[in-house]
CSV table of C-alpha atoms in Angstrom, one decimal:
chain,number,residue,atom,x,y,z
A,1,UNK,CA,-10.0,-38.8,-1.5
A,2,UNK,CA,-10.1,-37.4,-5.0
A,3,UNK,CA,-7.8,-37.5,-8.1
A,4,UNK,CA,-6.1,-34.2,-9.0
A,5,UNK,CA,-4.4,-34.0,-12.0
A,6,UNK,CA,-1.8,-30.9,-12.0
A,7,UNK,CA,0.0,-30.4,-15.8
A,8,UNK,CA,3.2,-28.1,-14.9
A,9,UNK,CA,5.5,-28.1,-12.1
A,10,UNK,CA,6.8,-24.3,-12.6
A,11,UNK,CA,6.5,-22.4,-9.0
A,12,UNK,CA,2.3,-22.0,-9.3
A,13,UNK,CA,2.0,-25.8,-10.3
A,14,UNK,CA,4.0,-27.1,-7.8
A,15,UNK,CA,2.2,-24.7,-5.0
A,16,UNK,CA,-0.9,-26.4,-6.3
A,17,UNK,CA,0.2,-30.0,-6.3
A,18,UNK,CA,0.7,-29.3,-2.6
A,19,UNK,CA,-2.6,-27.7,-1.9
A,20,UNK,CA,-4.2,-29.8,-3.3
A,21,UNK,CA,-2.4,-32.8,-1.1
A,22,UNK,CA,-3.5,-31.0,2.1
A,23,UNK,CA,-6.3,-32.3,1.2
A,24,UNK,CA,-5.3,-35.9,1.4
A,25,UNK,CA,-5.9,-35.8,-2.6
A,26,UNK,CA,-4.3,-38.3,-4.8
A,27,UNK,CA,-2.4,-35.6,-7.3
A,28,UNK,CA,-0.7,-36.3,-10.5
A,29,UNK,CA,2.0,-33.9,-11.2
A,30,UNK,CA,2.9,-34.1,-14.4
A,31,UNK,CA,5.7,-32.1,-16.1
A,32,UNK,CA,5.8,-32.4,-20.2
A,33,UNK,CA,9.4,-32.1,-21.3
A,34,UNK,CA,9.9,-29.0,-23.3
A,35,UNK,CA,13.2,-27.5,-25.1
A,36,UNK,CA,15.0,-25.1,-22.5
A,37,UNK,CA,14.7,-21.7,-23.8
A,38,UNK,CA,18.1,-20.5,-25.5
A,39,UNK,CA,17.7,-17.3,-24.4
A,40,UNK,CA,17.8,-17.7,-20.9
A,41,UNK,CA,21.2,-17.1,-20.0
A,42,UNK,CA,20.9,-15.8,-16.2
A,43,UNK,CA,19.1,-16.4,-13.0
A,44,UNK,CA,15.6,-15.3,-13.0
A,45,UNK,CA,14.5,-13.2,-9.9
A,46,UNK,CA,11.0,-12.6,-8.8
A,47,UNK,CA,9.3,-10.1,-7.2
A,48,UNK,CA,7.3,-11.8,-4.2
A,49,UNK,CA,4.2,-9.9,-2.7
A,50,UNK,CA,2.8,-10.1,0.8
A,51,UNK,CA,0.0,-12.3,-0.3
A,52,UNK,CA,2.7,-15.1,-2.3
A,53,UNK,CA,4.6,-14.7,0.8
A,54,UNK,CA,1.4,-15.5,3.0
A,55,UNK,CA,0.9,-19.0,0.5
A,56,UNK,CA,4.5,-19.8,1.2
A,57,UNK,CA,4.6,-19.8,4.6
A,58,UNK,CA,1.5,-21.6,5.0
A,59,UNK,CA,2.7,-24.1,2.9
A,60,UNK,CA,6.3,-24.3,5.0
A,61,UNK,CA,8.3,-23.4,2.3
A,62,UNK,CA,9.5,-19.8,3.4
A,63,UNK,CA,11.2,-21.1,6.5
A,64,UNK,CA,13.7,-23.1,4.6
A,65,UNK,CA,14.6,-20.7,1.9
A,66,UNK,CA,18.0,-19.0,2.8
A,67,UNK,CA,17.8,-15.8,4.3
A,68,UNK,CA,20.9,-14.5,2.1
A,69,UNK,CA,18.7,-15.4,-1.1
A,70,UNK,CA,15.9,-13.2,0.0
A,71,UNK,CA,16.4,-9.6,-0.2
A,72,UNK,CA,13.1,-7.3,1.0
A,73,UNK,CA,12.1,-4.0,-0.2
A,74,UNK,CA,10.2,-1.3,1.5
A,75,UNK,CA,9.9,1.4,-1.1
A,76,UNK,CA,9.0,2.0,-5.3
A,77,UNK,CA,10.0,4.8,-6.6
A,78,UNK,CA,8.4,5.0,-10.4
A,79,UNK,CA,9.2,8.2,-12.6
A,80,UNK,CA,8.8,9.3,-16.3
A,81,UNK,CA,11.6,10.9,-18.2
A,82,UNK,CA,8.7,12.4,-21.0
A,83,UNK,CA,6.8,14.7,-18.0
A,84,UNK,CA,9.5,14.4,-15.5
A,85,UNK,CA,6.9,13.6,-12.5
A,86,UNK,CA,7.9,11.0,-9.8
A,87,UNK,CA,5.7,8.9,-7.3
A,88,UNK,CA,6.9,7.1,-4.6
A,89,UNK,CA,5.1,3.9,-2.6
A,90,UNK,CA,6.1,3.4,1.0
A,91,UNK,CA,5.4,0.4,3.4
A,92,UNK,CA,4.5,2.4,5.7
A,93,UNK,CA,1.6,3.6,4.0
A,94,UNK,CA,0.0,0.3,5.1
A,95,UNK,CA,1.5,-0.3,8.3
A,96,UNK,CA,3.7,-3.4,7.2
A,97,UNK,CA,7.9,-3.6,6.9
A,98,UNK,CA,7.9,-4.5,3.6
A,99,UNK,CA,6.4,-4.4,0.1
A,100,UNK,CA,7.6,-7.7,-1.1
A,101,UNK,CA,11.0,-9.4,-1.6
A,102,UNK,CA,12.9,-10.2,-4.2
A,103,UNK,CA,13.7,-13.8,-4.4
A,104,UNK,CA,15.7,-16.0,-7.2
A,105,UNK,CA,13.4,-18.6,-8.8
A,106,UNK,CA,15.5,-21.4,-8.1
A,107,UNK,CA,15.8,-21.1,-4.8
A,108,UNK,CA,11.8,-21.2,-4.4
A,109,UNK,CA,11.9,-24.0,-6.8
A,110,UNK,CA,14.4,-25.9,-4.8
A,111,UNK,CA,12.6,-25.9,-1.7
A,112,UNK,CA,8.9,-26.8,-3.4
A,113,UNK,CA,10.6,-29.8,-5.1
A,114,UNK,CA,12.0,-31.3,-1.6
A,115,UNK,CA,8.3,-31.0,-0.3
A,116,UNK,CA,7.0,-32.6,-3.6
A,117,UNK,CA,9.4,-35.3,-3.3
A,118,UNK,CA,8.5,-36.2,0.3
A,119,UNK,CA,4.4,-36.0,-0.3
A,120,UNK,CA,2.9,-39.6,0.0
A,121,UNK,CA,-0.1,-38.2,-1.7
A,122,UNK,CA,1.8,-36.9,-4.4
A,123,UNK,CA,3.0,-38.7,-8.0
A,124,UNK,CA,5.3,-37.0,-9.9
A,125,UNK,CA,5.9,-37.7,-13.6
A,126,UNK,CA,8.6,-35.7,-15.7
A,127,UNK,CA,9.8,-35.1,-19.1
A,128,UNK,CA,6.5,-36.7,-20.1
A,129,UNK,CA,6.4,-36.2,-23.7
A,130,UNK,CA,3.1,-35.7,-24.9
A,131,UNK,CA,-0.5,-35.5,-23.4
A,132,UNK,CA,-4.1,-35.3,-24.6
A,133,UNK,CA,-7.3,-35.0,-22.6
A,134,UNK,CA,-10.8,-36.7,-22.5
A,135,UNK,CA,-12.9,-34.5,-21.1
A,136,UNK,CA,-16.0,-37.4,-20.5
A,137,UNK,CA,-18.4,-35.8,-18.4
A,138,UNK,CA,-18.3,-38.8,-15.9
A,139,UNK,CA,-14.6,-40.3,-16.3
A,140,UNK,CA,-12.7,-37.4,-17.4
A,141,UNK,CA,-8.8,-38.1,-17.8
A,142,UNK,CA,-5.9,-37.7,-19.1
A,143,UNK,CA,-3.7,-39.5,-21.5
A,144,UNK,CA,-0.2,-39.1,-20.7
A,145,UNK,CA,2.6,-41.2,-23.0
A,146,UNK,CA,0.0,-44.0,-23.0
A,147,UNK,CA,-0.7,-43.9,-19.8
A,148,UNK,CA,-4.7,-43.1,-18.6
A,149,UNK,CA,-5.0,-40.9,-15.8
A,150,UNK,CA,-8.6,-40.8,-14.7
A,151,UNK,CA,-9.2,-37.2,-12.7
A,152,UNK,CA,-11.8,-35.2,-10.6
A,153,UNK,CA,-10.2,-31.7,-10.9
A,154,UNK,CA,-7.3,-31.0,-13.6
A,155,UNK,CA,-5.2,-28.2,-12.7
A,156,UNK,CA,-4.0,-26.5,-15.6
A,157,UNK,CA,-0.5,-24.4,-14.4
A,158,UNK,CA,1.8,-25.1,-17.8
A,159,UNK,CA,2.2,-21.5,-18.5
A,160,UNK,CA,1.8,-18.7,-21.3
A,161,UNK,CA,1.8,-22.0,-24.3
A,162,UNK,CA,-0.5,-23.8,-22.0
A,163,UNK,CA,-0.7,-27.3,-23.7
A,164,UNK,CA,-4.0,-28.1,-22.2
A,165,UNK,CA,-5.7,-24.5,-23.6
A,166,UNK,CA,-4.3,-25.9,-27.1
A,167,UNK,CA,-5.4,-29.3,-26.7
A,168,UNK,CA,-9.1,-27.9,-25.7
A,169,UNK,CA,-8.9,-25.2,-28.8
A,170,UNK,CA,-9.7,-22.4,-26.3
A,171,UNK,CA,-9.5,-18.6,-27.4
A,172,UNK,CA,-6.7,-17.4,-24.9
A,173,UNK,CA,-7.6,-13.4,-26.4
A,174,UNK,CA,-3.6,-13.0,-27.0
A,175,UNK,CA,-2.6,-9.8,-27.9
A,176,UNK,CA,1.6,-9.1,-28.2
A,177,UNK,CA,2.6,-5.8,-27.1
A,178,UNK,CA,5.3,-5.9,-30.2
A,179,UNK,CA,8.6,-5.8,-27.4
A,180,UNK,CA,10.7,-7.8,-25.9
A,181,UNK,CA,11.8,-7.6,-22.1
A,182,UNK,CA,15.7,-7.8,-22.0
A,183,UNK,CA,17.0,-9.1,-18.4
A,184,UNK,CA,20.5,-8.5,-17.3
A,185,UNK,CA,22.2,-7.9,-13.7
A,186,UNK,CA,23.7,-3.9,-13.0
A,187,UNK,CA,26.2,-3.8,-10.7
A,188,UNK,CA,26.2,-0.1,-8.9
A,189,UNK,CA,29.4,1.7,-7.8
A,190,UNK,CA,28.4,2.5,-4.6
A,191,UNK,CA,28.1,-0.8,-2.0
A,192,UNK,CA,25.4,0.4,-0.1
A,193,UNK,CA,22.0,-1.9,1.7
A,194,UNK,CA,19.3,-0.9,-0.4
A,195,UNK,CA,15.6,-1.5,-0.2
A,196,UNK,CA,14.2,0.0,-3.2
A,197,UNK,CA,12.7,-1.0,-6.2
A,198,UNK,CA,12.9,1.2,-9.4
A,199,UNK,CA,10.8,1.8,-12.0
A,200,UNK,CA,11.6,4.7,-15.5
A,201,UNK,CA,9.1,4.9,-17.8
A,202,UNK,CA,10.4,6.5,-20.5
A,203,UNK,CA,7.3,6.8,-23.6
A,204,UNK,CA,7.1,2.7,-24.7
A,205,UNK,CA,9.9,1.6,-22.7
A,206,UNK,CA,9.7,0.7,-19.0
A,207,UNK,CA,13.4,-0.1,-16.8
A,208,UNK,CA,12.7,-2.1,-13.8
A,209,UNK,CA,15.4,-2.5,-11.3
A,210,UNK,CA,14.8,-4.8,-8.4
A,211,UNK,CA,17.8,-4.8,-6.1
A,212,UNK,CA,18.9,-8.2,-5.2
A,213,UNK,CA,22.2,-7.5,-2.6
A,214,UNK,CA,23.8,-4.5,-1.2
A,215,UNK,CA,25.0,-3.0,-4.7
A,216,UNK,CA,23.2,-5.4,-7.9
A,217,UNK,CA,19.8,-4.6,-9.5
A,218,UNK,CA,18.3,-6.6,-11.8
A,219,UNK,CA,16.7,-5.0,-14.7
A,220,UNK,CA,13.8,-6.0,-16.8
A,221,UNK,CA,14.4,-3.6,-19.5
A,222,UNK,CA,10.9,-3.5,-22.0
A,223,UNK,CA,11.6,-2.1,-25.3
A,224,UNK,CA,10.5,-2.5,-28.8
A,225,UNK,CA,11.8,-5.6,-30.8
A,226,UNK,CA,13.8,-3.3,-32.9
A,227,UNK,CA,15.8,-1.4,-30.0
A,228,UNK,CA,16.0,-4.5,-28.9
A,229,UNK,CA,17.8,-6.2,-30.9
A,230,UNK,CA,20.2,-3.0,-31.4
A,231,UNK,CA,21.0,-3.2,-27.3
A,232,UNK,CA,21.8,-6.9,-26.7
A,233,UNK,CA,24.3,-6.5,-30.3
A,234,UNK,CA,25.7,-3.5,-28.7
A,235,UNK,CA,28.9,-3.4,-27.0
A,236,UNK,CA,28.9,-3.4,-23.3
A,237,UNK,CA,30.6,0.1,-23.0
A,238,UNK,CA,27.9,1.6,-25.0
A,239,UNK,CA,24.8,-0.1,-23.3
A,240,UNK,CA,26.9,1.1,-20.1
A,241,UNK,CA,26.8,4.3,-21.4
A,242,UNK,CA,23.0,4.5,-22.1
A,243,UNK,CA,22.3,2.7,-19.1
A,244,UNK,CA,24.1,5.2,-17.1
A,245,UNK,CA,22.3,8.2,-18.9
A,246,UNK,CA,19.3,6.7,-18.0
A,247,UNK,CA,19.5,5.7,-14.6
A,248,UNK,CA,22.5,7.2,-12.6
A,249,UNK,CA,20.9,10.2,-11.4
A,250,UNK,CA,18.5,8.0,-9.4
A,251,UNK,CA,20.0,4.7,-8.4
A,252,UNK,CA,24.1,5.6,-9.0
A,253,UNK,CA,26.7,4.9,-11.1
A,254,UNK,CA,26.5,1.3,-13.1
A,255,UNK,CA,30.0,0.5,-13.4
A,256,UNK,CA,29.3,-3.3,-15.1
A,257,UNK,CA,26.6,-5.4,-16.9
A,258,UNK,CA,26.0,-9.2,-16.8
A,259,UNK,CA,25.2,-11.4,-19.7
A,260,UNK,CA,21.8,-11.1,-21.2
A,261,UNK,CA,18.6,-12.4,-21.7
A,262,UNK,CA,15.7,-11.5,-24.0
A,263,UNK,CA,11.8,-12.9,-23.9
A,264,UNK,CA,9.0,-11.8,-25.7
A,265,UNK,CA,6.2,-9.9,-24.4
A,266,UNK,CA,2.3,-10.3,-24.7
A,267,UNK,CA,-1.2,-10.0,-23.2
A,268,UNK,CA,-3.3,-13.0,-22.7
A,269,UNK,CA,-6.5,-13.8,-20.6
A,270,UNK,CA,-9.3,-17.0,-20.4
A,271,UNK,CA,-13.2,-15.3,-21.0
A,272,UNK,CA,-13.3,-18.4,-18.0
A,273,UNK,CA,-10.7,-19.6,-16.1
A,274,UNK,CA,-12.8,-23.0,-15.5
A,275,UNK,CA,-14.1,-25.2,-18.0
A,276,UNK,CA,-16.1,-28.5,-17.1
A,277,UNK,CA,-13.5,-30.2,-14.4
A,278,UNK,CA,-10.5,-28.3,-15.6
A,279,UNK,CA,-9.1,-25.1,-13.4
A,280,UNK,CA,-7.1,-22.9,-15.7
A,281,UNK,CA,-4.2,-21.0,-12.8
A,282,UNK,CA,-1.3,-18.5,-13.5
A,283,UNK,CA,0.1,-18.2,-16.8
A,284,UNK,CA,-2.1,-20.7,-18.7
A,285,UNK,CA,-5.2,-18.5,-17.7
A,286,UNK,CA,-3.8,-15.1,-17.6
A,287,UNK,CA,-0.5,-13.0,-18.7
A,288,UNK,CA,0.4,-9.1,-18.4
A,289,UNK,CA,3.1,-6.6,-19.3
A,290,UNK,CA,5.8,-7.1,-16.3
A,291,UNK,CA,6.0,-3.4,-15.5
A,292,UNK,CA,4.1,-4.0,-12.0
A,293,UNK,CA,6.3,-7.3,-11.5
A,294,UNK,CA,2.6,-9.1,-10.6
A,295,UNK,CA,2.6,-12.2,-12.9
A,296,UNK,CA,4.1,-14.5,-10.8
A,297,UNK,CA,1.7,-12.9,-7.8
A,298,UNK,CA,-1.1,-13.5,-9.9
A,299,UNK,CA,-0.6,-17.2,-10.4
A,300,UNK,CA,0.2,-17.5,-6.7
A,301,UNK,CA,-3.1,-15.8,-5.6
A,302,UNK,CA,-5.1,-18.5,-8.3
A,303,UNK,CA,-3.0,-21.0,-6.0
A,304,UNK,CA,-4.6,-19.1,-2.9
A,305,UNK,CA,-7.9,-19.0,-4.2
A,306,UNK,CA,-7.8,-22.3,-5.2
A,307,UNK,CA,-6.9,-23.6,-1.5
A,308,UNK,CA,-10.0,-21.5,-0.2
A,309,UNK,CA,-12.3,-23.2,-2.5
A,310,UNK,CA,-11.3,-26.6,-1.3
A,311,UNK,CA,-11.4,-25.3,2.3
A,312,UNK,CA,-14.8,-23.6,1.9
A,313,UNK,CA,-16.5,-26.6,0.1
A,314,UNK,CA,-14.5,-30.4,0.0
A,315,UNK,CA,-13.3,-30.1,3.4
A,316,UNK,CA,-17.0,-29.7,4.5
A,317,UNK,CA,-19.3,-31.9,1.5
A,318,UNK,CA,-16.6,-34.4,0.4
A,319,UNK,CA,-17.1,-33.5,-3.1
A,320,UNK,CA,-15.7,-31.5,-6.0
A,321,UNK,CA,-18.7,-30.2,-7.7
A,322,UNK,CA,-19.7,-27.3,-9.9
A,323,UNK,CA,-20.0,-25.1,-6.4
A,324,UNK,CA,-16.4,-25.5,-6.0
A,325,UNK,CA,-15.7,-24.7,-9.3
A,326,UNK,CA,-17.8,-21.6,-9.6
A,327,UNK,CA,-16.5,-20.5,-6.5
A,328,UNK,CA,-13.0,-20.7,-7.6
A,329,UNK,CA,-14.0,-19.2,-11.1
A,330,UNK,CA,-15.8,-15.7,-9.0
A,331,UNK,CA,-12.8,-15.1,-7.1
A,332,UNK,CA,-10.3,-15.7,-9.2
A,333,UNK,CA,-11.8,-14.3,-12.1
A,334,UNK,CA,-12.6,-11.1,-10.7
A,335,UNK,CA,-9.6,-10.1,-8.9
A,336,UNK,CA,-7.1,-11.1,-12.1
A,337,UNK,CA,-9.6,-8.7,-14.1
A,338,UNK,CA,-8.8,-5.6,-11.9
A,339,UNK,CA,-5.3,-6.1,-12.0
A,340,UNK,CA,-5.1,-6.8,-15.8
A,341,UNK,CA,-7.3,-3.7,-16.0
A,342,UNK,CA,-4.7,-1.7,-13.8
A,343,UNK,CA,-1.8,-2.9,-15.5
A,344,UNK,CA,-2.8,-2.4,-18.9
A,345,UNK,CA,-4.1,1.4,-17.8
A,346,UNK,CA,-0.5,1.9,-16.4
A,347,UNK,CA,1.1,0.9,-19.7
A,348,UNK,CA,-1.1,3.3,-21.8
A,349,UNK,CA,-1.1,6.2,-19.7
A,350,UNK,CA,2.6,6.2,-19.9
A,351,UNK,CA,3.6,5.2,-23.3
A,352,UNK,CA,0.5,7.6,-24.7
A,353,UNK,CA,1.9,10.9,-26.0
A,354,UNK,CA,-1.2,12.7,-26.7
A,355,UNK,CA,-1.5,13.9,-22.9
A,356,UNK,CA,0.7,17.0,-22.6
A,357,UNK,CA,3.2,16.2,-20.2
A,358,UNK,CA,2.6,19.2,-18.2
A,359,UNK,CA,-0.8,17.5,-17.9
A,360,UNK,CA,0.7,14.0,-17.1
A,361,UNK,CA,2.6,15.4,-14.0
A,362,UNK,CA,-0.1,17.1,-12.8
A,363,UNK,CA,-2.1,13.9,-12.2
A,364,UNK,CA,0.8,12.2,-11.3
A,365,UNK,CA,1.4,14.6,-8.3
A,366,UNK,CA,-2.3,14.8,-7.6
A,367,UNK,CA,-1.8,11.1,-7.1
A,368,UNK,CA,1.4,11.2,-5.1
A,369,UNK,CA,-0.4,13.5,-2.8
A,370,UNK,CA,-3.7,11.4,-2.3
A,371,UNK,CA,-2.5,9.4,0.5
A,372,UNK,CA,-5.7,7.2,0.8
A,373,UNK,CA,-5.3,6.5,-2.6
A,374,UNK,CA,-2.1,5.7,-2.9
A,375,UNK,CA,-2.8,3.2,0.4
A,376,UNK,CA,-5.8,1.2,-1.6
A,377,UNK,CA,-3.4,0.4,-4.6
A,378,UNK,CA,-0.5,-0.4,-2.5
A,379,UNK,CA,-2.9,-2.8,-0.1
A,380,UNK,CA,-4.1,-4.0,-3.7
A,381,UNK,CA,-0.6,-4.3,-4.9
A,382,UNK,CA,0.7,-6.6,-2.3
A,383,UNK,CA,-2.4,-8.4,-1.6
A,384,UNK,CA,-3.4,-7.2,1.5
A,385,UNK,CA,-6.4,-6.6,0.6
A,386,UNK,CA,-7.6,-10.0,0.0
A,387,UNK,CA,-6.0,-11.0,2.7
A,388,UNK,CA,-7.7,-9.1,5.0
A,389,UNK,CA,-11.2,-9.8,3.4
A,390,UNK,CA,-10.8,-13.4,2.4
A,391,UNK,CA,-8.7,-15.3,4.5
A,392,UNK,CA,-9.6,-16.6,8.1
A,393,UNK,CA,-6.2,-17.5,9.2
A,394,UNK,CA,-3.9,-15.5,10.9
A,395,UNK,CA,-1.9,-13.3,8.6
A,396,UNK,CA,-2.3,-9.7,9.4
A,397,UNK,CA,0.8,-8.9,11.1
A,398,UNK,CA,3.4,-5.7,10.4
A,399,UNK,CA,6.1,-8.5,10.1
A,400,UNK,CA,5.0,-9.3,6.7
């Protein structure tokens, strides 16, 4: 048995609190209390990929979360107002029912806290107000409102203001995009199923719309600071009236707006995501623009990873060593780098005006057409991929 610190208990440090008691670990979880953030005034929804869907179940979460909370999609359609081109991503593409679902973050919460309240290997300290770290070579630990906590592995999941990355002085290479997402709930006109996802790029800005029931969206709306500013102070028949203007011809007529929430954006990444006995996972290691709705999935992949590594060498050796780590650090490293790379090309290509858009919807439909291609980013996408050439456990099923 070995001693796992874990500093965060958002969705990705609770998912590794519990792989790492799988192991029959002694984990830590430590939450440090924070200020809620004043802006968040309604439910946050998540888009959930195949492969976070794949760490769920194996974890016997997804079972339990209510059916009528998770709402699946099988098709993006993405367009740009600037060249007027259009591509569409389809399930069946790769064979599988659905892209993803989309899934309130409470919910998944809910469940991951009943199965970190009932784990004997599992000690769970909240509100804690203050940490630092002594990262000794041979007692490493952690000093936690007086309290030593000697560990093996620390598991740094405390987000985007990662406490630990500060504590350790490390260069997280942030970079703000200068906008801010705005997050509010559309209600359509029309009460019809739907499983499609959204996505208008329209120069800078990028409107997301994940549909959560027969006839809501949510939208993650990504916009300059100035704009804005100038929507959430509008009235609600005017940000109606834009909203319709930009989005009825594809999705319907919005007939009402919820409240509304605003969070900055940025770009952040670890040169390592290790560092001596400390794993850096999700947010505190990496962060992107949320126009491919992959954060979240990226943190839950580090999670997956992070199981294979104990798998591949503790469950075999007994021991946490720099193998492990270096394993962990490859895999993880190298698949968060393509997608940051994707993402950030994404962002460019469409906010850049200097390719004509006559041009721009030329490649655009040369893409749409390319159905091998098009089959690679969506297996890519939704983690299929590594999946199918990482994992030994049963998974690959059209189900999914």
């Amino acid at each position: 048995m070995k001693k796992v610190v874990v500093i965060g208990d958002g969705i990705v440090g609770l998912l590794s609190a519990l792989t790492s008691a799988k192991y029959n670990h002694d984990v830590t979880l430590i939450n440090i209390g924070k200020q809620a953030n004043k802006e968040s005034k309604i439910e946050r929804y998540f888009s959930i990929n195949l492969l976070s869907k794949h760490v769920l179940m194996s974890h016997g979460v997804w079972e339990f979360i209510d059916e009528k909370c998770i709402n699946p999609f099988n098709k993006i359609i993405a367009w740009d107002s600037f060249s007027g081109s259009e591509v569409t991503f389809n399930s069946q593409s790769i064979s599988f029912d659905y892209l993803g679902y989309i899934i309130k973050e409470s919910e998944i919460k809910k469940i991951l806290l009943k199965e970190i309240n009932q784990n004997k290997y599992i000690s769970y300290f909240k509100n804690v107000k203050s940490i630092d770290i002594k990262n000794e070579e041979d007692n490493p630990y952690v000093i936690s409102d007086n309290h030593k906590i000697y560990f093996d592995i620390l598991v740094a999941a405390d987000g985007k203001s990662s406490d630990v990355v500060n504590i350790l002085n490390i260069n997280n290479n942030f970079v703000s995009y200068d906008q801010n997402a705005i997050v509010m709930n559309v209600q359509i006109k029309d009460n019809i199923t739907r499983n499609t996802s959204y996505q208008r790029f329209n120069r800078g800005d990028v409107q997301g719309l994940l549909p959560i029931n027969g006839n809501t969206y949510n939208l993650i709306w990504s916009t300059d600071k100035e704009n804005s500013e100038k929507l959430i102070k509008s009235k609600k028949s005017n940000l109606l009236r834009i909203l319709n203007n930009d989005l009825s011809n594809n999705i319907g007529h919005i007939t009402s707006i919820s409240s509304i929430s605003k969070f900055p954006l940025s770009h952040s990444y670890l040169e390592s995501n290790t560092k001596d006995k400390i794993i850096f996972i999700g947010d505190a290691a990496h962060t992107i623009h949320p126009l491919a709705g992959l954060g979240l999935n990226m943190g839950i992949q580090d999670v997956f990873f992070l199981d294979l590594a104990f798998e591949k060498y503790f469950s075999f050796s007994n021991t946490i060593d720099s193998s492990f780590l270096n394993y962990y650090k490859i895999l993880s490293g190298q698949q968060n780098k393509k997608i940051m790379n994707t993402v950030n090309f994404l962002k460019k290509f469409y906010e850049e005006n200097f390719i004509p858009s006559i041009v721009k919807k030329s490649l655009v439909k040369i893409f749409d057409d390319n159905s091998f291609l098009k089959s690679e980013i969506i297996r890519e996408a939704t983690g299929v991929s590594t999946l199918k050439n990482l994992s030994t456990r049963d998974y690959y099923q059209p189900h999914y």
